[in-house]
Amino acid sequence: MKTQVCIIGGGPSGLLISQLLHLQGIDSVVLERHSREYVLARIRAGVLEHGFADLMREAKCGERMEREGEIHEGFFISDAGVTKRRVDLKKYSGGNSVIVYGQTELTRDLYDARANMGGKVIHNVEDVKLHDLKSGAPYVTYRDGDEIKRIDCDYVVGADGFHGVSRKSIPKDVLKEYEKIYPFGWLGVLSRTKPVSPELIYARHERGFALCSLRSQVLSRYYIQVPLTDKEEDWSDEAFWEELKKRLPAEDAAKMQTGPSIEKSIAPLRSFVAEPMRYGNLFLAGDSAHIVPPTGARGLNSAASDIYYLYHAMVAHYKKGDDRGLDGYSAKALARVWKAQRFSWWMTTLLHTFPDTIPYDRRLQDIDLDYLFSSDAAMASLAENYVGLPF
Ligand code: APR
Ligand code: PHB
C-alpha cells in the first residue's frame, strides 16, 4: 500500500490530523493497535480549550461538541474545605472560555467523520515497525494475522501515545527525554449522578487534592489524590465518596449526590517531554512526545497545538513546496509544549499535598494561593494558560 502520510495511533491526535489532511486532499492511513470499541471505552479528560474546539470545527467534527459540550467561563478553587473562590476565566483571559466535552465523545466524533469520508483506519495492527526514516522513502510495516504488510509513504506521524513505538524508533543518542514523576496518583470515579457544582471545583486540602468535574448534567467525574501504592480495589465506592467529601467545603459535601461508580481507575501523575519531535521524516505529536499531570487540563490541549503546526506545515509542503513549517515544527511545537509543562507543574504544586512537604513549603502554597486571588496579573496568568496559549 502507498499513502502520503502514515499515521501511527488512532487516538485524538492521529484521527484529527488524518481528518484535517483529508479535507486538504492529502491522503493518509491510520494504524491503530486496538479495536475502535477498545479505544472508545477509555475514559479520559474532558476540558477542551478554544483552540482545540476551533480545530474540531475546521475538521468538520464540531457539530455534536457544539450541541452537547458545555461552555465554562470559570471554575472554583477551594482551600482546606473552608474557602471557595471563583476563577473568572472569561474576565481574566480577555473573553475566552473552555468547553467541557469528554475526550471519549470527541474521539467518537472523529471516528465517525473518518468513516463517513472513507478514511483508512486500520485496527488491531500488531508489530508496527518504522523503517528508513532518514531516507526520502520511509515505510511502515505491521502484522495482520500471519501476514506482514507494508505501507510506503512520504512522512510518518507518531501519534501513538506515551507507550507507542514511534518515539522508541528514534535513536537513543538523538532523543533527549525529560521526566518528573509525582509521588501520588489520582483515583477517578465516573458516576451517573448530578454534578455537585455547575463549574469545576479544584480542592486543595491537607488530606490531599480533590477535583469535582463533570461530563454532563447527569454524569459526574470526581478525583481524589491517593498514594502511588494504592490500588483501585482498595477503594470501595463508599470509601471514595467519604474521602471526597472530607476534602470539599461543607456546603458541597452536604449536597453531594453519590451513586455506584461506572468507572474507577488510578492514574499516576507524570510530566514528560521528548526532544526533538522530528527525526528524519518522522514527526511526533501528542502524548507520544509529551505528558502532563492532569491538574491544568493541558494533556489533550497540548496535542492540539502539535496537530495545528504539523497540519499547516504539511499543507504548505504539499500545496506550495514550502518546507519551512516542517523544518521548524519541532522547535515551534516544543516551545508551546514546555509552557504547558510549566503551567501543569505549577497548578499541581499549588494544589497537592506532597508526602515530604515541610511547613515552609506549605506556607509557600498558602501564599501562592493568596497572591493569585489578590493580583489581577496572577489571575490573568492562570486564565490565559488554562484557556490555552495562542498557537
Ligand atoms: N501501534 C499502533 N497504535 C498504537 C501503538 C502501536 N505500537 N501504540 C499505541 N497505539 C495507539 C493507542 O492504542 C492509542 O489509541 O495510539 C493511540 C494513542 O492515543 P492517545 O494515547 O490517546 O494519545 P493522543 O492521540 O496523542 O491523545 C492525546 O492527551 O493527555 C492526553 O488523555 C489525553 O489521550 C489524550 C492525549
Ligand atoms: C476531567 O474532567 O476528567 C478533568 C477536568 C479537569 C482536569 C482534569 C481532568 O484538570
Short mmCIF file of C-alpha atoms in Angstrom, two decimals, residues 43-316:
data_model
loop_
_atom_site.label_atom_id
_atom_site.label_comp_id
_atom_site.label_asym_id
_atom_site.label_seq_id
_atom_site.Cartn_x
_atom_site.Cartn_y
_atom_site.Cartn_z
CA ILE A 43 -12.32 7.33 29.96
CA ARG A 44 -10.04 10.33 29.59
CA ALA A 45 -10.11 14.02 30.38
CA GLY A 46 -12.90 16.38 29.48
CA VAL A 47 -11.86 20.02 29.17
CA LEU A 48 -11.19 21.45 25.70
CA GLU A 49 -9.53 24.77 25.11
CA HIS A 50 -10.97 27.03 22.44
CA GLY A 51 -8.07 26.36 20.06
CA PHE A 52 -8.85 22.63 20.13
CA ALA A 53 -12.53 23.35 19.62
CA ASP A 54 -11.64 25.53 16.59
CA LEU A 55 -9.61 22.66 15.11
CA MET A 56 -12.55 20.29 15.60
CA ARG A 57 -14.75 22.74 13.70
CA GLU A 58 -12.15 23.08 10.95
CA ALA A 59 -12.08 19.28 10.75
CA LYS A 60 -15.87 19.36 10.32
CA CYS A 61 -16.28 17.39 13.54
CA GLY A 62 -17.57 20.14 15.78
CA GLU A 63 -21.30 19.69 15.47
CA ARG A 64 -22.02 17.43 18.45
CA MET A 65 -19.39 19.19 20.56
CA GLU A 66 -21.22 22.45 19.84
CA ARG A 67 -24.57 20.90 20.79
CA GLU A 68 -23.66 18.78 23.79
CA GLY A 69 -20.49 20.42 25.13
CA GLU A 70 -20.87 22.93 27.94
CA ILE A 71 -19.13 26.30 27.78
CA HIS A 72 -17.40 27.03 31.09
CA GLU A 73 -16.36 30.57 31.82
CA GLY A 74 -14.79 29.84 35.18
CA PHE A 75 -14.03 27.31 37.89
CA PHE A 76 -13.61 27.25 41.66
CA ILE A 77 -10.60 26.69 43.86
CA SER A 78 -11.43 25.65 47.42
CA ASP A 79 -8.94 25.54 50.26
CA ALA A 80 -8.98 23.38 53.39
CA GLY A 81 -12.73 22.84 52.99
CA VAL A 82 -13.18 26.42 54.20
CA THR A 83 -12.79 28.97 51.44
CA LYS A 84 -14.12 28.62 47.89
CA ARG A 85 -13.20 31.27 45.38
CA ARG A 86 -14.03 31.55 41.69
CA VAL A 87 -11.54 31.96 38.89
CA ASP A 88 -13.26 34.09 36.25
CA LEU A 89 -11.64 32.73 33.10
CA LYS A 90 -13.63 34.92 30.77
CA LYS A 91 -12.82 38.14 32.58
CA TYR A 92 -9.12 37.41 33.00
CA SER A 93 -8.42 35.83 29.62
CA GLY A 94 -9.95 38.62 27.58
CA GLY A 95 -13.23 36.86 26.84
CA ASN A 96 -12.19 33.24 26.40
CA SER A 97 -13.66 30.09 27.92
CA VAL A 98 -13.28 26.30 27.74
CA ILE A 99 -15.66 23.56 26.60
CA VAL A 100 -16.45 20.62 28.85
CA TYR A 101 -16.82 17.69 26.44
CA GLY A 102 -15.44 14.22 27.08
CA GLN A 103 -12.41 13.11 25.13
CA THR A 104 -14.20 9.81 24.58
CA GLU A 105 -17.05 11.63 22.80
CA LEU A 106 -14.61 13.71 20.79
CA THR A 107 -12.78 10.57 19.66
CA ARG A 108 -16.10 9.00 18.66
CA ASP A 109 -16.92 12.08 16.53
CA LEU A 110 -13.53 11.81 14.83
CA TYR A 111 -14.01 8.08 14.10
CA ASP A 112 -17.48 8.77 12.67
CA ALA A 113 -16.14 11.57 10.46
CA ARG A 114 -13.30 9.38 9.19
CA ALA A 115 -15.73 6.58 8.42
CA ASN A 116 -18.14 8.93 6.60
CA MET A 117 -15.36 10.23 4.39
CA GLY A 118 -13.95 6.82 3.59
CA GLY A 119 -10.86 7.41 5.75
CA LYS A 120 -8.45 4.50 6.06
CA VAL A 121 -8.18 3.49 9.71
CA ILE A 122 -6.77 0.01 10.21
CA HIS A 123 -7.44 -1.52 13.62
CA ASN A 124 -5.82 -4.36 15.58
CA VAL A 125 -2.47 -3.97 13.85
CA GLU A 126 0.44 -5.72 15.58
CA ASP A 127 4.21 -5.27 15.50
CA VAL A 128 4.21 -1.85 13.88
CA LYS A 129 7.75 -1.00 12.77
CA LEU A 130 9.10 2.22 11.24
CA HIS A 131 11.79 1.93 8.55
CA ASP A 132 14.23 4.19 6.69
CA LEU A 133 13.03 7.31 8.48
CA LYS A 134 16.11 9.25 7.42
CA SER A 135 15.60 8.44 3.75
CA GLY A 136 13.26 10.08 1.27
CA ALA A 137 11.28 6.85 1.08
CA PRO A 138 10.28 5.78 4.59
CA TYR A 139 7.90 2.89 5.11
CA VAL A 140 5.97 1.22 7.88
CA THR A 141 5.30 -2.48 8.36
CA TYR A 142 2.76 -4.22 10.56
CA ARG A 143 1.44 -7.70 11.13
CA ASP A 144 -2.09 -8.62 10.17
CA GLY A 145 -2.56 -12.20 11.36
CA ASP A 146 0.28 -14.16 9.79
CA GLU A 147 0.93 -11.60 7.10
CA ILE A 148 3.42 -8.71 7.22
CA LYS A 149 2.04 -5.67 5.39
CA ARG A 150 3.95 -2.65 4.17
CA ILE A 151 2.92 0.97 3.71
CA ASP A 152 5.18 3.26 1.70
CA CYS A 153 4.81 6.95 2.47
CA ASP A 154 6.37 10.42 2.37
CA TYR A 155 6.00 11.05 6.10
CA VAL A 156 5.22 9.15 9.29
CA VAL A 157 3.28 10.82 12.11
CA GLY A 158 3.93 9.21 15.50
CA ALA A 159 0.63 9.81 17.31
CA ASP A 160 0.73 6.55 19.25
CA GLY A 161 0.70 7.89 22.79
CA PHE A 162 3.22 7.54 25.59
CA HIS A 163 3.68 3.77 25.20
CA GLY A 164 3.83 3.77 21.42
CA VAL A 165 6.55 2.59 19.09
CA SER A 166 7.27 5.85 17.25
CA ARG A 167 9.30 7.67 19.90
CA LYS A 168 11.22 4.46 20.54
CA SER A 169 12.19 4.39 16.86
CA ILE A 170 14.36 7.47 17.33
CA PRO A 171 17.96 6.52 18.23
CA LYS A 172 18.84 6.97 21.90
CA ASP A 173 21.74 9.30 21.12
CA VAL A 174 19.40 11.66 19.24
CA LEU A 175 16.50 11.76 21.69
CA LYS A 176 16.63 13.61 24.98
CA GLU A 177 13.93 12.75 27.49
CA TYR A 178 12.91 14.88 30.46
CA GLU A 179 10.75 13.29 33.13
CA LYS A 180 9.30 14.09 36.52
CA ILE A 181 7.25 11.53 38.40
CA TYR A 182 4.99 12.83 41.17
CA PRO A 183 4.71 10.80 44.36
CA PHE A 184 0.94 10.33 44.05
CA GLY A 185 -1.84 9.49 41.63
CA TRP A 186 -5.47 10.44 41.00
CA LEU A 187 -8.23 7.98 41.77
CA GLY A 188 -11.05 8.87 39.36
CA VAL A 189 -14.70 7.87 39.56
CA LEU A 190 -17.37 8.34 36.90
CA SER A 191 -20.93 8.20 38.23
CA ARG A 192 -24.39 8.74 36.86
CA THR A 193 -25.20 11.48 39.35
CA LYS A 194 -25.93 15.18 39.12
CA PRO A 195 -22.63 17.10 39.39
CA VAL A 196 -22.19 18.76 42.76
CA SER A 197 -21.28 22.07 41.12
CA PRO A 198 -22.11 23.54 37.71
CA GLU A 199 -18.44 24.59 37.42
CA LEU A 200 -15.37 22.52 38.28
CA ILE A 201 -14.02 22.66 41.83
CA TYR A 202 -10.26 22.20 42.30
CA ALA A 203 -9.95 21.44 46.02
CA ARG A 204 -6.75 21.91 47.96
CA HIS A 205 -6.79 20.06 51.27
CA GLU A 206 -4.25 18.71 53.74
CA ARG A 207 -5.73 15.22 53.28
CA GLY A 208 -4.92 15.54 49.58
CA PHE A 209 -6.21 17.27 46.47
CA ALA A 210 -9.67 16.58 45.02
CA LEU A 211 -11.40 17.62 41.81
CA CYS A 212 -15.10 17.79 41.03
CA SER A 213 -15.63 17.65 37.29
CA LEU A 214 -18.42 16.52 35.02
CA ARG A 215 -19.31 15.20 31.61
CA SER A 216 -22.92 16.42 31.54
CA GLN A 217 -25.66 17.44 33.93
CA VAL A 218 -26.32 13.76 34.68
CA LEU A 219 -22.75 12.43 34.60
CA SER A 220 -20.12 13.39 37.17
CA ARG A 221 -16.38 12.84 37.18
CA TYR A 222 -14.57 13.12 40.51
CA TYR A 223 -10.96 12.59 41.51
CA ILE A 224 -9.02 12.33 44.76
CA GLN A 225 -5.26 12.35 45.23
CA VAL A 226 -4.05 8.96 46.53
CA PRO A 227 -0.64 7.47 47.35
CA LEU A 228 1.05 5.68 44.45
CA THR A 229 0.86 2.44 46.41
CA ASP A 230 -2.97 2.43 46.44
CA LYS A 231 -4.89 0.17 44.09
CA GLU A 232 -8.43 0.63 42.72
CA GLU A 233 -9.53 -2.44 44.68
CA ASP A 234 -8.51 -0.72 47.92
CA TRP A 235 -11.23 1.84 47.39
CA SER A 236 -14.88 0.84 47.71
CA ASP A 237 -17.36 3.36 46.30
CA GLU A 238 -18.38 4.25 49.87
CA ALA A 239 -14.78 4.93 50.92
CA PHE A 240 -14.27 7.09 47.84
CA TRP A 241 -17.32 9.27 48.47
CA GLU A 242 -16.48 9.64 52.14
CA GLU A 243 -12.94 10.78 51.40
CA LEU A 244 -14.02 13.11 48.59
CA LYS A 245 -16.50 14.85 50.88
CA LYS A 246 -13.87 15.37 53.57
CA ARG A 247 -11.78 17.43 51.14
CA LEU A 248 -14.59 19.72 49.96
CA PRO A 249 -16.31 22.74 51.51
CA ALA A 250 -19.08 21.57 53.89
CA GLU A 251 -21.87 23.03 51.71
CA ASP A 252 -20.68 20.99 48.69
CA ALA A 253 -20.12 17.84 50.73
CA ALA A 254 -23.65 18.17 52.10
CA LYS A 255 -25.27 18.31 48.67
CA MET A 256 -23.04 15.71 47.01
CA GLN A 257 -25.13 13.10 45.19
CA THR A 258 -23.42 9.73 45.43
CA GLY A 259 -24.03 6.55 43.48
CA PRO A 260 -22.35 3.46 42.11
CA SER A 261 -19.18 4.08 40.11
CA ILE A 262 -19.43 3.34 36.38
CA GLU A 263 -15.66 3.51 36.08
CA LYS A 264 -12.92 3.71 38.67
CA SER A 265 -9.22 3.94 37.93
CA ILE A 266 -5.94 5.32 39.27
CA ALA A 267 -3.67 7.39 37.06
CA PRO A 268 -0.15 8.21 38.23
CA LEU A 269 0.92 11.83 37.72
CA ARG A 270 3.81 12.34 35.38
CA SER A 271 5.49 15.13 33.42
CA PHE A 272 7.45 14.08 30.34
CA VAL A 273 8.95 15.72 27.25
CA ALA A 274 10.95 14.14 24.43
CA GLU A 275 13.16 16.33 22.25
CA PRO A 276 13.32 16.75 19.30
CA MET A 277 9.85 15.97 17.96
CA ARG A 278 11.19 15.26 14.47
CA TYR A 279 13.60 12.60 13.29
CA GLY A 280 14.10 12.48 9.52
CA ASN A 281 10.62 12.03 8.09
CA LEU A 282 9.03 11.02 11.40
CA PHE A 283 7.07 13.67 13.29
CA LEU A 284 5.90 13.00 16.86
CA ALA A 285 2.62 14.54 18.01
CA GLY A 286 0.59 14.43 21.23
CA ASP A 287 1.22 12.01 24.09
CA SER A 288 3.96 10.20 22.17
CA ALA A 289 6.17 13.25 22.77
CA HIS A 290 4.87 14.77 25.98
CA ILE A 291 2.74 14.07 29.04
CA VAL A 292 1.49 16.43 31.74
CA PRO A 293 -0.15 15.79 35.09
CA PRO A 294 -3.90 16.42 34.60
CA THR A 295 -4.20 19.30 37.06
CA GLY A 296 -4.20 22.08 34.46
CA ALA A 297 -6.29 20.13 31.91
CA ARG A 298 -3.49 20.53 29.35
CA GLY A 299 -2.96 16.96 28.05
CA LEU A 300 -5.29 16.85 25.09
CA ASN A 301 -4.83 20.56 24.53
CA SER A 302 -1.08 20.22 24.13
CA ALA A 303 -1.72 17.63 21.45
CA ALA A 304 -3.91 20.18 19.67
CA SER A 305 -1.11 22.65 19.04
CA ASP A 306 1.16 19.90 17.69
CA ILE A 307 -1.56 18.91 15.25
CA TYR A 308 -2.17 22.53 14.28
CA TYR A 309 1.50 23.18 13.48
CA LEU A 310 2.04 19.86 11.73
CA TYR A 311 -1.12 20.06 9.67
CA HIS A 312 -0.28 23.55 8.42
CA ALA A 313 3.33 22.53 7.73
CA MET A 314 2.20 19.53 5.66
CA VAL A 315 -0.32 21.58 3.71
CA ALA A 316 2.41 24.15 2.91
#
